[in-house]
mmCIF file of N, CA and C in Angstrom:
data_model
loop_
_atom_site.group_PDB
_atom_site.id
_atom_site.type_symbol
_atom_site.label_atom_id
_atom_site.label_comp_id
_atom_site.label_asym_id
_atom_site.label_seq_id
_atom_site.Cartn_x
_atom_site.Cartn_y
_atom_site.Cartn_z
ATOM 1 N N UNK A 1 0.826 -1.200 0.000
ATOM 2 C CA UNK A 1 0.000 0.000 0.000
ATOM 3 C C UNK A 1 0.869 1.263 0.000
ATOM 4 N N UNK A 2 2.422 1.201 0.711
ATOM 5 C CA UNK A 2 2.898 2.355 0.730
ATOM 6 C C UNK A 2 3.533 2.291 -0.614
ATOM 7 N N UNK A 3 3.916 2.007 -1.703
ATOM 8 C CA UNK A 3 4.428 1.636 -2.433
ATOM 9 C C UNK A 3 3.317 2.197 -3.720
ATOM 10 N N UNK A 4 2.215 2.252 -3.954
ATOM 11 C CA UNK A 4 1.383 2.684 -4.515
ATOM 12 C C UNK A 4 1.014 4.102 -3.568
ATOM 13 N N UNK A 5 1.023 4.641 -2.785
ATOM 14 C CA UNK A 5 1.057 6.029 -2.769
ATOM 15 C C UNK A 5 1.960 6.925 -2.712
ATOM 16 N N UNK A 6 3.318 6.761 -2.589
ATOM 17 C CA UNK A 6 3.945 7.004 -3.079
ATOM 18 C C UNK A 6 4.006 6.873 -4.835
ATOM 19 N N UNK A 7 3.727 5.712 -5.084
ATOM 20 C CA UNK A 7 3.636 5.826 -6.801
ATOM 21 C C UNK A 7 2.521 7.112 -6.866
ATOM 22 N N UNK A 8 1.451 6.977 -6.933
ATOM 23 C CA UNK A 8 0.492 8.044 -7.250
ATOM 24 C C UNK A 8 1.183 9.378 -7.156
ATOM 25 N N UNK A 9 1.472 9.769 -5.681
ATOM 26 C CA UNK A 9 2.151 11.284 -5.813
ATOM 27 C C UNK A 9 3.162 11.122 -6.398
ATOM 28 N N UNK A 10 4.363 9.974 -6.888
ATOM 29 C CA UNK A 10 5.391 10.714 -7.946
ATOM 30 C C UNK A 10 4.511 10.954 -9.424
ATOM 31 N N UNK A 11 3.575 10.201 -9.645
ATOM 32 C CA UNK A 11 2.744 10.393 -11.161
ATOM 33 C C UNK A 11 2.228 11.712 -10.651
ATOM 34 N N UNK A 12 1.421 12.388 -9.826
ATOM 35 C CA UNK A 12 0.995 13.491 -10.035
ATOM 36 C C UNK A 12 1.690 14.499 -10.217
ATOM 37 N N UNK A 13 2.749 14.224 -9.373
ATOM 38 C CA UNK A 13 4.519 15.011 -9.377
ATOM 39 C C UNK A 13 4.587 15.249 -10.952
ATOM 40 N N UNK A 14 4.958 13.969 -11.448
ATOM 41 C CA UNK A 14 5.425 14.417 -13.207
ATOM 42 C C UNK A 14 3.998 14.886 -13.873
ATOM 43 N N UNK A 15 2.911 14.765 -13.851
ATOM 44 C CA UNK A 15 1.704 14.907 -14.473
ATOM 45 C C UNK A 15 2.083 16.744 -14.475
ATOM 46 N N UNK A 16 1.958 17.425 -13.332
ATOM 47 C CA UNK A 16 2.347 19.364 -13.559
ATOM 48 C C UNK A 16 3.503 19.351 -14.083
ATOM 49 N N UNK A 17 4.211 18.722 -13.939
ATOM 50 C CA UNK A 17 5.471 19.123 -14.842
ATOM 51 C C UNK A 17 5.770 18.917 -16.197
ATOM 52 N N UNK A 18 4.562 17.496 -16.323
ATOM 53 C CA UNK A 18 4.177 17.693 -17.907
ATOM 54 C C UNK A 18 3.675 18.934 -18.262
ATOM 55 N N UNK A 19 2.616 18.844 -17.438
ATOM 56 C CA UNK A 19 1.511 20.080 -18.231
ATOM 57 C C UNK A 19 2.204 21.602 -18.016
ATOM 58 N N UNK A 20 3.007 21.887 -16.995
ATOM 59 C CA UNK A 20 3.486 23.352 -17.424
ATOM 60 C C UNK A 20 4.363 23.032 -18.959
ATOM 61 N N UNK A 21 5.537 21.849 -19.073
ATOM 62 C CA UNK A 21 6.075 21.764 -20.485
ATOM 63 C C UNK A 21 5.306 22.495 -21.173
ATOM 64 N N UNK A 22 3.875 21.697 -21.683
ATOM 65 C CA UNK A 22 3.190 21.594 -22.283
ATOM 66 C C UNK A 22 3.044 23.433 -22.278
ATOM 67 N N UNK A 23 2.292 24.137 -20.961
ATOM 68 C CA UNK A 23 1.878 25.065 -20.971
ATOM 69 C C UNK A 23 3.017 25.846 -21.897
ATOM 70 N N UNK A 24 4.212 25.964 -21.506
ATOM 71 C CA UNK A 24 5.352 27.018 -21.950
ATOM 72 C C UNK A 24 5.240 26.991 -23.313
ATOM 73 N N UNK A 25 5.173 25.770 -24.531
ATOM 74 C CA UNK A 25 5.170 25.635 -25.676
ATOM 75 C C UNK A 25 3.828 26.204 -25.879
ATOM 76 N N UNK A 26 2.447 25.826 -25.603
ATOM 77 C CA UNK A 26 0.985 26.299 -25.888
ATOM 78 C C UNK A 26 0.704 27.932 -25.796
ATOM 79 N N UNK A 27 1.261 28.324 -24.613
ATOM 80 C CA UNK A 27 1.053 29.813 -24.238
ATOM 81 C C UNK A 27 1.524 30.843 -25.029
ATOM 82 N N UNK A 28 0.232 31.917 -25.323
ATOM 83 C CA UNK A 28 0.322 32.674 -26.229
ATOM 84 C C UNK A 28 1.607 34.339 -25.780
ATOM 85 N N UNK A 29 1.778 34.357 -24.234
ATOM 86 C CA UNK A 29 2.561 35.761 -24.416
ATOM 87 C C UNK A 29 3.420 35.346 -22.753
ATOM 88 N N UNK A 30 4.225 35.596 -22.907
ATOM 89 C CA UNK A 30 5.622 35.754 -21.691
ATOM 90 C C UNK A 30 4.642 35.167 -20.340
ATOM 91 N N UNK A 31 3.485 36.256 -20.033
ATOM 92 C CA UNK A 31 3.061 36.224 -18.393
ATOM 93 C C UNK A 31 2.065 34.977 -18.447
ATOM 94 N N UNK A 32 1.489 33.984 -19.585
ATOM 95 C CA UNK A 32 0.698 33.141 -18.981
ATOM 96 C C UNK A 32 1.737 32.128 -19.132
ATOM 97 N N UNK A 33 2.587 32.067 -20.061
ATOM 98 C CA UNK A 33 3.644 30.746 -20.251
ATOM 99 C C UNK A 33 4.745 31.100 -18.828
ATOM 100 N N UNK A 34 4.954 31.502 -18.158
ATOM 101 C CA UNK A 34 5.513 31.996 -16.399
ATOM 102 C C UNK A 34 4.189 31.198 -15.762
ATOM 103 N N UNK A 35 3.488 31.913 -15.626
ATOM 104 C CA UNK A 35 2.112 31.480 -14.766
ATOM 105 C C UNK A 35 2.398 29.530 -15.026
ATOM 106 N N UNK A 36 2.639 29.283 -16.109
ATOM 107 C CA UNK A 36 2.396 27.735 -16.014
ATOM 108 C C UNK A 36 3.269 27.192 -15.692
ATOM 109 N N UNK A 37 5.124 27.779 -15.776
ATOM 110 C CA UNK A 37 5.830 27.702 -15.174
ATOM 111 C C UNK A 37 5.924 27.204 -14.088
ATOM 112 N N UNK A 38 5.877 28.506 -13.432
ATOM 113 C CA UNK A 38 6.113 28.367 -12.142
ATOM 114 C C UNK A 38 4.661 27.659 -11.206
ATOM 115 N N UNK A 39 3.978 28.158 -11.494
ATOM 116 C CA UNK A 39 3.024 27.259 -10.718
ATOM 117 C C UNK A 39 2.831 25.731 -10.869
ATOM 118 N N UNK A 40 3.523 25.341 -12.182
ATOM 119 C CA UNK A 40 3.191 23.575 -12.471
ATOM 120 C C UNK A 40 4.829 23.373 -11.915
ATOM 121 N N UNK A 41 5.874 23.882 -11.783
ATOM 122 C CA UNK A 41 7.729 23.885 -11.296
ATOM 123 C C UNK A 41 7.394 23.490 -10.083
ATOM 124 N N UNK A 42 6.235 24.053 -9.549
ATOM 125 C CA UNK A 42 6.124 24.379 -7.601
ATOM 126 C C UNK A 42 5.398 23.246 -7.488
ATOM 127 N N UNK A 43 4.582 22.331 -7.703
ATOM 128 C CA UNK A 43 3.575 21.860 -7.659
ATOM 129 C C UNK A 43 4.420 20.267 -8.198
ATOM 130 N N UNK A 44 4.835 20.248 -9.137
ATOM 131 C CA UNK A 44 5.023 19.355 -9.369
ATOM 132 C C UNK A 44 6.646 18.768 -8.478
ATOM 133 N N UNK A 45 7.473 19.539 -8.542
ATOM 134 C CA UNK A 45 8.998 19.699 -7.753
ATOM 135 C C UNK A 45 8.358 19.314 -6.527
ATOM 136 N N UNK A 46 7.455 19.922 -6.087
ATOM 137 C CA UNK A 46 7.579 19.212 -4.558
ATOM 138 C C UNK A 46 6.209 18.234 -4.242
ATOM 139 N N UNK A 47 5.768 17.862 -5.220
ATOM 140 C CA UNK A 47 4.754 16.197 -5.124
ATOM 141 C C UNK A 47 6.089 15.314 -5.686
ATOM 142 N N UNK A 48 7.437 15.401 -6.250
ATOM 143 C CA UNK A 48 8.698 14.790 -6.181
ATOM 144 C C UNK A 48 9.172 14.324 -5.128
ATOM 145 N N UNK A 49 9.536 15.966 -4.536
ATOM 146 C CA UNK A 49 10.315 15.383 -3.517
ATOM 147 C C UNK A 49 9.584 14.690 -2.449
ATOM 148 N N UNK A 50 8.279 15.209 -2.005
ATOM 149 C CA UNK A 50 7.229 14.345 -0.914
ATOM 150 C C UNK A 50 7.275 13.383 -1.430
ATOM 151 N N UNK A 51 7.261 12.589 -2.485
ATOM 152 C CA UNK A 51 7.007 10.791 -2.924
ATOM 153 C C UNK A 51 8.439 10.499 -2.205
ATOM 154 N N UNK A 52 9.642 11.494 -2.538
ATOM 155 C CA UNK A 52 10.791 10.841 -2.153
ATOM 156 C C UNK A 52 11.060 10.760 -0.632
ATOM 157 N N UNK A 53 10.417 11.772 -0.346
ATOM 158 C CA UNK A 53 10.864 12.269 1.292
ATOM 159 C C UNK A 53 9.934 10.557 1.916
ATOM 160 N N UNK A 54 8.644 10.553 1.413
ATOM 161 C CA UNK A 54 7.667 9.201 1.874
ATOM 162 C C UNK A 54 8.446 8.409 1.952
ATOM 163 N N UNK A 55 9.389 7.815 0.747
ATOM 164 C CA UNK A 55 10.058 7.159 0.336
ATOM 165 C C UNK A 55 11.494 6.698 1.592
ATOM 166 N N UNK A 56 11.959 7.420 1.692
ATOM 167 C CA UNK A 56 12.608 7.312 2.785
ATOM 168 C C UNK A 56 12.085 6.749 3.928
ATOM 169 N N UNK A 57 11.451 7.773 4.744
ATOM 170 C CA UNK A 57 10.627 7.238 5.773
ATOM 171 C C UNK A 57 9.752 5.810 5.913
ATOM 172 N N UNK A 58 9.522 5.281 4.705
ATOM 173 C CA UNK A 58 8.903 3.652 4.936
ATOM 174 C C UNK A 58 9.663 2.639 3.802
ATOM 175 N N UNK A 59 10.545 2.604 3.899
ATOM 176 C CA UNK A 59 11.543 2.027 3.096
ATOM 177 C C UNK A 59 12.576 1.838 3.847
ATOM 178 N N UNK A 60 13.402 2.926 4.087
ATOM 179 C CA UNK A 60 14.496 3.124 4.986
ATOM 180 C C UNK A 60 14.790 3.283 6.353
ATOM 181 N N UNK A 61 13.411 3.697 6.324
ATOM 182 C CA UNK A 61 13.088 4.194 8.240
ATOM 183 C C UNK A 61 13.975 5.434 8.542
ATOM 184 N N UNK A 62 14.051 6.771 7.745
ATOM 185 C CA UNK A 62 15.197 7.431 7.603
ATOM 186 C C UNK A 62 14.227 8.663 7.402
ATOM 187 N N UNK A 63 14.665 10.081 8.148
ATOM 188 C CA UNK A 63 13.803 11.168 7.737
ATOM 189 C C UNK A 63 14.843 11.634 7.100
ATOM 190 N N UNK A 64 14.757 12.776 6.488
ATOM 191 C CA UNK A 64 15.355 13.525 5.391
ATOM 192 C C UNK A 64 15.377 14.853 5.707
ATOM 193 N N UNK A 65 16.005 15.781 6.637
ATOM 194 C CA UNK A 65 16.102 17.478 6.584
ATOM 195 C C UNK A 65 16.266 18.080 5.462
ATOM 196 N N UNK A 66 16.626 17.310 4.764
ATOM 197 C CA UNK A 66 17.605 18.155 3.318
ATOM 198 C C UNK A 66 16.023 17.774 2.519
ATOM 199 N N UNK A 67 15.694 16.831 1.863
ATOM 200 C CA UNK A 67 14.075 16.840 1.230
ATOM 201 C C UNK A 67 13.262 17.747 2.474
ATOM 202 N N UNK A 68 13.084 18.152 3.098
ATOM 203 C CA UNK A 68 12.081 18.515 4.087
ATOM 204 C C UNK A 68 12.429 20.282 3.553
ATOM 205 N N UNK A 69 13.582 20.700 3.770
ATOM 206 C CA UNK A 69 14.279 22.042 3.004
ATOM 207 C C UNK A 69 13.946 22.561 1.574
ATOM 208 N N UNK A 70 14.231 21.100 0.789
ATOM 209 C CA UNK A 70 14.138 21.315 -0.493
ATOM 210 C C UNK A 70 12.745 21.383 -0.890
ATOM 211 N N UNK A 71 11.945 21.072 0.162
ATOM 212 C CA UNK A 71 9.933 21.184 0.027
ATOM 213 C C UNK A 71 9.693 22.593 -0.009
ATOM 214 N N UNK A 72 10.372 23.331 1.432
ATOM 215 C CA UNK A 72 10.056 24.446 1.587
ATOM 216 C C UNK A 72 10.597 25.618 1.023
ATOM 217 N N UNK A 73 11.701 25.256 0.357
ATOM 218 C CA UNK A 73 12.240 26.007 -0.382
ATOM 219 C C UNK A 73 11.643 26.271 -1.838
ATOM 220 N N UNK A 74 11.205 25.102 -2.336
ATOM 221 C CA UNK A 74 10.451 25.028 -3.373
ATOM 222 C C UNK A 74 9.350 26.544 -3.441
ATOM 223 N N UNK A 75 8.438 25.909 -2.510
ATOM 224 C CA UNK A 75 7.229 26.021 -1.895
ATOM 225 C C UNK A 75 7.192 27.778 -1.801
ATOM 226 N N UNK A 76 8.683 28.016 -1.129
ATOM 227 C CA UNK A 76 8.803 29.268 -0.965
ATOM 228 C C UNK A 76 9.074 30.439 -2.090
ATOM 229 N N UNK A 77 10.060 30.301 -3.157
ATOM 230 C CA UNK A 77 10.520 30.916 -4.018
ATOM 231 C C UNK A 77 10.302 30.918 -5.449
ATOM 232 N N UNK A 78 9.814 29.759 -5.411
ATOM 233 C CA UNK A 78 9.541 29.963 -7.306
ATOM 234 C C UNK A 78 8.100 30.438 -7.732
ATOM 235 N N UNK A 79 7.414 30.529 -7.081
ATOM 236 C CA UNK A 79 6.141 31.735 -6.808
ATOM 237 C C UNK A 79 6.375 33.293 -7.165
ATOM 238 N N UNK A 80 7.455 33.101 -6.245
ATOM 239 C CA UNK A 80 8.046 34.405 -5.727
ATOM 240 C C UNK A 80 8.912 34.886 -7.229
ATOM 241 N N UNK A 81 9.810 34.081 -7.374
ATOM 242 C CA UNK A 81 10.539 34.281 -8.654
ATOM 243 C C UNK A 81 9.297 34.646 -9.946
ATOM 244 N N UNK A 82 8.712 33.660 -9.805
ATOM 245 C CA UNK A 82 7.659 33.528 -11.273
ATOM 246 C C UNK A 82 6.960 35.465 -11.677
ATOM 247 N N UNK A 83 6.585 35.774 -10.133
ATOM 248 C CA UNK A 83 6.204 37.062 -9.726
ATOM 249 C C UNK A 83 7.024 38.152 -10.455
ATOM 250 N N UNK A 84 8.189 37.838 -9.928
ATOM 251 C CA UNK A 84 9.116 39.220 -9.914
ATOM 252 C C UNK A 84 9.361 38.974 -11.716
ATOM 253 N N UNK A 85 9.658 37.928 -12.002
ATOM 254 C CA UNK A 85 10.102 37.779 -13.535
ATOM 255 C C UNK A 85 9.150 38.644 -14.544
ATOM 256 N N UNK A 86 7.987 38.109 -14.015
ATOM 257 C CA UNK A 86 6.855 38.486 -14.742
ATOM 258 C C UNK A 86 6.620 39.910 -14.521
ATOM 259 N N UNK A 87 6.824 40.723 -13.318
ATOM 260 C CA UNK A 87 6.612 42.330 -13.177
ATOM 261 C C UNK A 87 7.773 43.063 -13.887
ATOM 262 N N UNK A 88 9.111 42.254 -13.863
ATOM 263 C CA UNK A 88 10.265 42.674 -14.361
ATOM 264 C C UNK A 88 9.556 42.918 -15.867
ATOM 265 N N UNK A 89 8.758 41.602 -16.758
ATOM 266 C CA UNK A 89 8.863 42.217 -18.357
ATOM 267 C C UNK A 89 7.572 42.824 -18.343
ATOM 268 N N UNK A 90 6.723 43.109 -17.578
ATOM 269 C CA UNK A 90 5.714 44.332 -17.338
ATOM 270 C C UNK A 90 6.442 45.829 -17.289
ATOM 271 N N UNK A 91 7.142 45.608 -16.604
ATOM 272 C CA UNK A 91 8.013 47.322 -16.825
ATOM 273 C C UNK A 91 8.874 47.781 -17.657
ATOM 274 N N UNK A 92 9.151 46.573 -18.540
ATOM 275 C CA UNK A 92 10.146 46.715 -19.581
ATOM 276 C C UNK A 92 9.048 47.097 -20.656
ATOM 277 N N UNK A 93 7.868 46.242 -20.571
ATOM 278 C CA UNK A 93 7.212 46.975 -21.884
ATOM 279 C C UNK A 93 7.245 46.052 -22.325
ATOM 280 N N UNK A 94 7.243 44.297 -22.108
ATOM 281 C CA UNK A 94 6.571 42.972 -23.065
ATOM 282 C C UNK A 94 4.854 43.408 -23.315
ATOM 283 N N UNK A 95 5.001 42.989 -24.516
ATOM 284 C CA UNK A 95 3.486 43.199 -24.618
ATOM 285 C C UNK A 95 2.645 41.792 -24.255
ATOM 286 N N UNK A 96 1.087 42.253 -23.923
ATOM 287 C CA UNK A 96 0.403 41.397 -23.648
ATOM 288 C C UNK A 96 -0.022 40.810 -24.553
ATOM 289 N N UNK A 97 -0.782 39.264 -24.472
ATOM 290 C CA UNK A 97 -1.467 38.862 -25.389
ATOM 291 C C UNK A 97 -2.303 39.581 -25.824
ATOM 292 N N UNK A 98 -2.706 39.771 -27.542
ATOM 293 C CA UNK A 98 -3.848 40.687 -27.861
ATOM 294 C C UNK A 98 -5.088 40.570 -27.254
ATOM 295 N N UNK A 99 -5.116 39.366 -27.126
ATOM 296 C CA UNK A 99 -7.000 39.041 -26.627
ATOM 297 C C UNK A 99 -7.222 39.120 -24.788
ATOM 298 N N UNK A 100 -6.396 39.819 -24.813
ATOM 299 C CA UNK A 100 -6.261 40.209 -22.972
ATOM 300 C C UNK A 100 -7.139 41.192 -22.679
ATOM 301 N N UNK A 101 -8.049 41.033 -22.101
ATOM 302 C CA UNK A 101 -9.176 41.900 -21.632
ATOM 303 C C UNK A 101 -9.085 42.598 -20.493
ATOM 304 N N UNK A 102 -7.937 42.616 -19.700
ATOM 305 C CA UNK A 102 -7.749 43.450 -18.028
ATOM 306 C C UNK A 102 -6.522 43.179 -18.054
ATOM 307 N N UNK A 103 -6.009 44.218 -17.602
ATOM 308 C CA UNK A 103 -4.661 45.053 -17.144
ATOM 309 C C UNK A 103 -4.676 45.731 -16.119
ATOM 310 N N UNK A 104 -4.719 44.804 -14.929
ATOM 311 C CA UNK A 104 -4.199 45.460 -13.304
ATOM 312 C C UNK A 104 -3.285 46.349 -13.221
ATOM 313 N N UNK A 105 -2.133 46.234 -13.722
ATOM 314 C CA UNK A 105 -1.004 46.474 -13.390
ATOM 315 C C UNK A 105 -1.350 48.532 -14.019
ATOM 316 N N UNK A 106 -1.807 48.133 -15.136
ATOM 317 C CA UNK A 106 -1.481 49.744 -16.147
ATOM 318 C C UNK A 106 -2.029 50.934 -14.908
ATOM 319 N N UNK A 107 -3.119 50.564 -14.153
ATOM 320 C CA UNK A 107 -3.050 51.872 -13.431
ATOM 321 C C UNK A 107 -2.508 52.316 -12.493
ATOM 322 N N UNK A 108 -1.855 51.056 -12.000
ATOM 323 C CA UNK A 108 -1.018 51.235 -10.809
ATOM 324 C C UNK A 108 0.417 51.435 -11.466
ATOM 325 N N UNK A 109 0.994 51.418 -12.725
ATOM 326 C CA UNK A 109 1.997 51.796 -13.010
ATOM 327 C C UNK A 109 1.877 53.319 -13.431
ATOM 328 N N UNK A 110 0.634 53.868 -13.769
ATOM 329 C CA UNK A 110 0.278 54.525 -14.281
ATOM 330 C C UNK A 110 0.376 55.941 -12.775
ATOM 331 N N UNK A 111 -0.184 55.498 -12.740
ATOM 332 C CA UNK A 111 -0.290 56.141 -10.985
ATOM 333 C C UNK A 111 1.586 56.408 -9.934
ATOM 334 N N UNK A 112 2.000 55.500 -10.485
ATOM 335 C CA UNK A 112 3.018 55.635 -9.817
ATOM 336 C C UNK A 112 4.131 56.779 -10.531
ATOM 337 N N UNK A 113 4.023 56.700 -12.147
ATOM 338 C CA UNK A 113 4.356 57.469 -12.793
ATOM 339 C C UNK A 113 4.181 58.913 -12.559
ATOM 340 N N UNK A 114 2.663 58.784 -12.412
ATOM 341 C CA UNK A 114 2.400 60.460 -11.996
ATOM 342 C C UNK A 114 2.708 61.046 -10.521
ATOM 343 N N UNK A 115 2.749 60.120 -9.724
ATOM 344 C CA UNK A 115 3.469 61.061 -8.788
ATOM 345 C C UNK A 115 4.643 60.665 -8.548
ATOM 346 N N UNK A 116 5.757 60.451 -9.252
ATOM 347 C CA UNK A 116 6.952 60.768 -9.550
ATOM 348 C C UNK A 116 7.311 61.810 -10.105
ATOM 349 N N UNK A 117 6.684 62.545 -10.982
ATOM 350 C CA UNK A 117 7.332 63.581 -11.615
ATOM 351 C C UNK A 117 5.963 64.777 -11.646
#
C-alpha cells in the first residue's frame, strides 16, 4: 500500500510538470507561459520530492532534513521568482497577449508614474 502512494504522488509530481512543459510551448505571451511555469515547477517539484521524502521514511526508516528544506524552499521561491520575472517584463514593456481583456497592473503603473514627476 505504501508503495502505490507514493507511486500516485510521484505520477501526479510528473503529471504538472508535464503540463506546465506543455503550458510554456501552448502559451500565447511571456506572463501566462511563467504562470504555467512556475506554478506547475512548484507543484510538481515538490509532489517529487514528498514521494521521495515518503520514500525514505517507509523504506528506509530514515527522515530527510535536506528533502524537508528542499519542500520548503520550493514552496517558498519559485512563486516568488515567477512574480518578480513576470513584473520585471511588465516594466520593460513585453506586450500582452492581444485578446487580454484586463490590465491590473497599467493603473497602478500609471499612478506611480504620476506622482513621480
Amino acid at each position: 500500500m505504501k508503495e502505490v502512494v507514493i507511486s500516485i504522488i510521484l505520477l501526479i509530481g510528473t503529471f504538472f510538470l508535464f503540463s506546465g512543459a506543455l503550458g510554456i510551448f501552448r502559451l500565447p505571451d511571456v506572463y501566462t507561459r511563467l504562470h504555467a511555469a512556475s506554478k506547475s515547477a512548484t507543484l510538481g517539484v515538490a509532489g517529487i520530492l514528498i514521494a521521495a521524502f515518503l520514500y525514505f521514511i517507509f523504506e528506509q526508516q530514515m527522515v530527510s532534513g535536506k528533502l524537508i528544506l528542499g519542500i520548503i524552499f520550493i514552496l517558498m521561491t519559485a512563486p516568488v521568482s515567477g512574480h518578480m520575472i513576470s513584473r520585471a517584463a511588465y516594466q520593460k514593456g513585453v506586450p500582452l497577449w492581444e485578446k487580454t481583456t484586463r490590465d491590473d497592473l497599467e493603473k497602478k503603473e500609471h499612478n506611480k508614474a504620476s506622482t513621480k514627476g
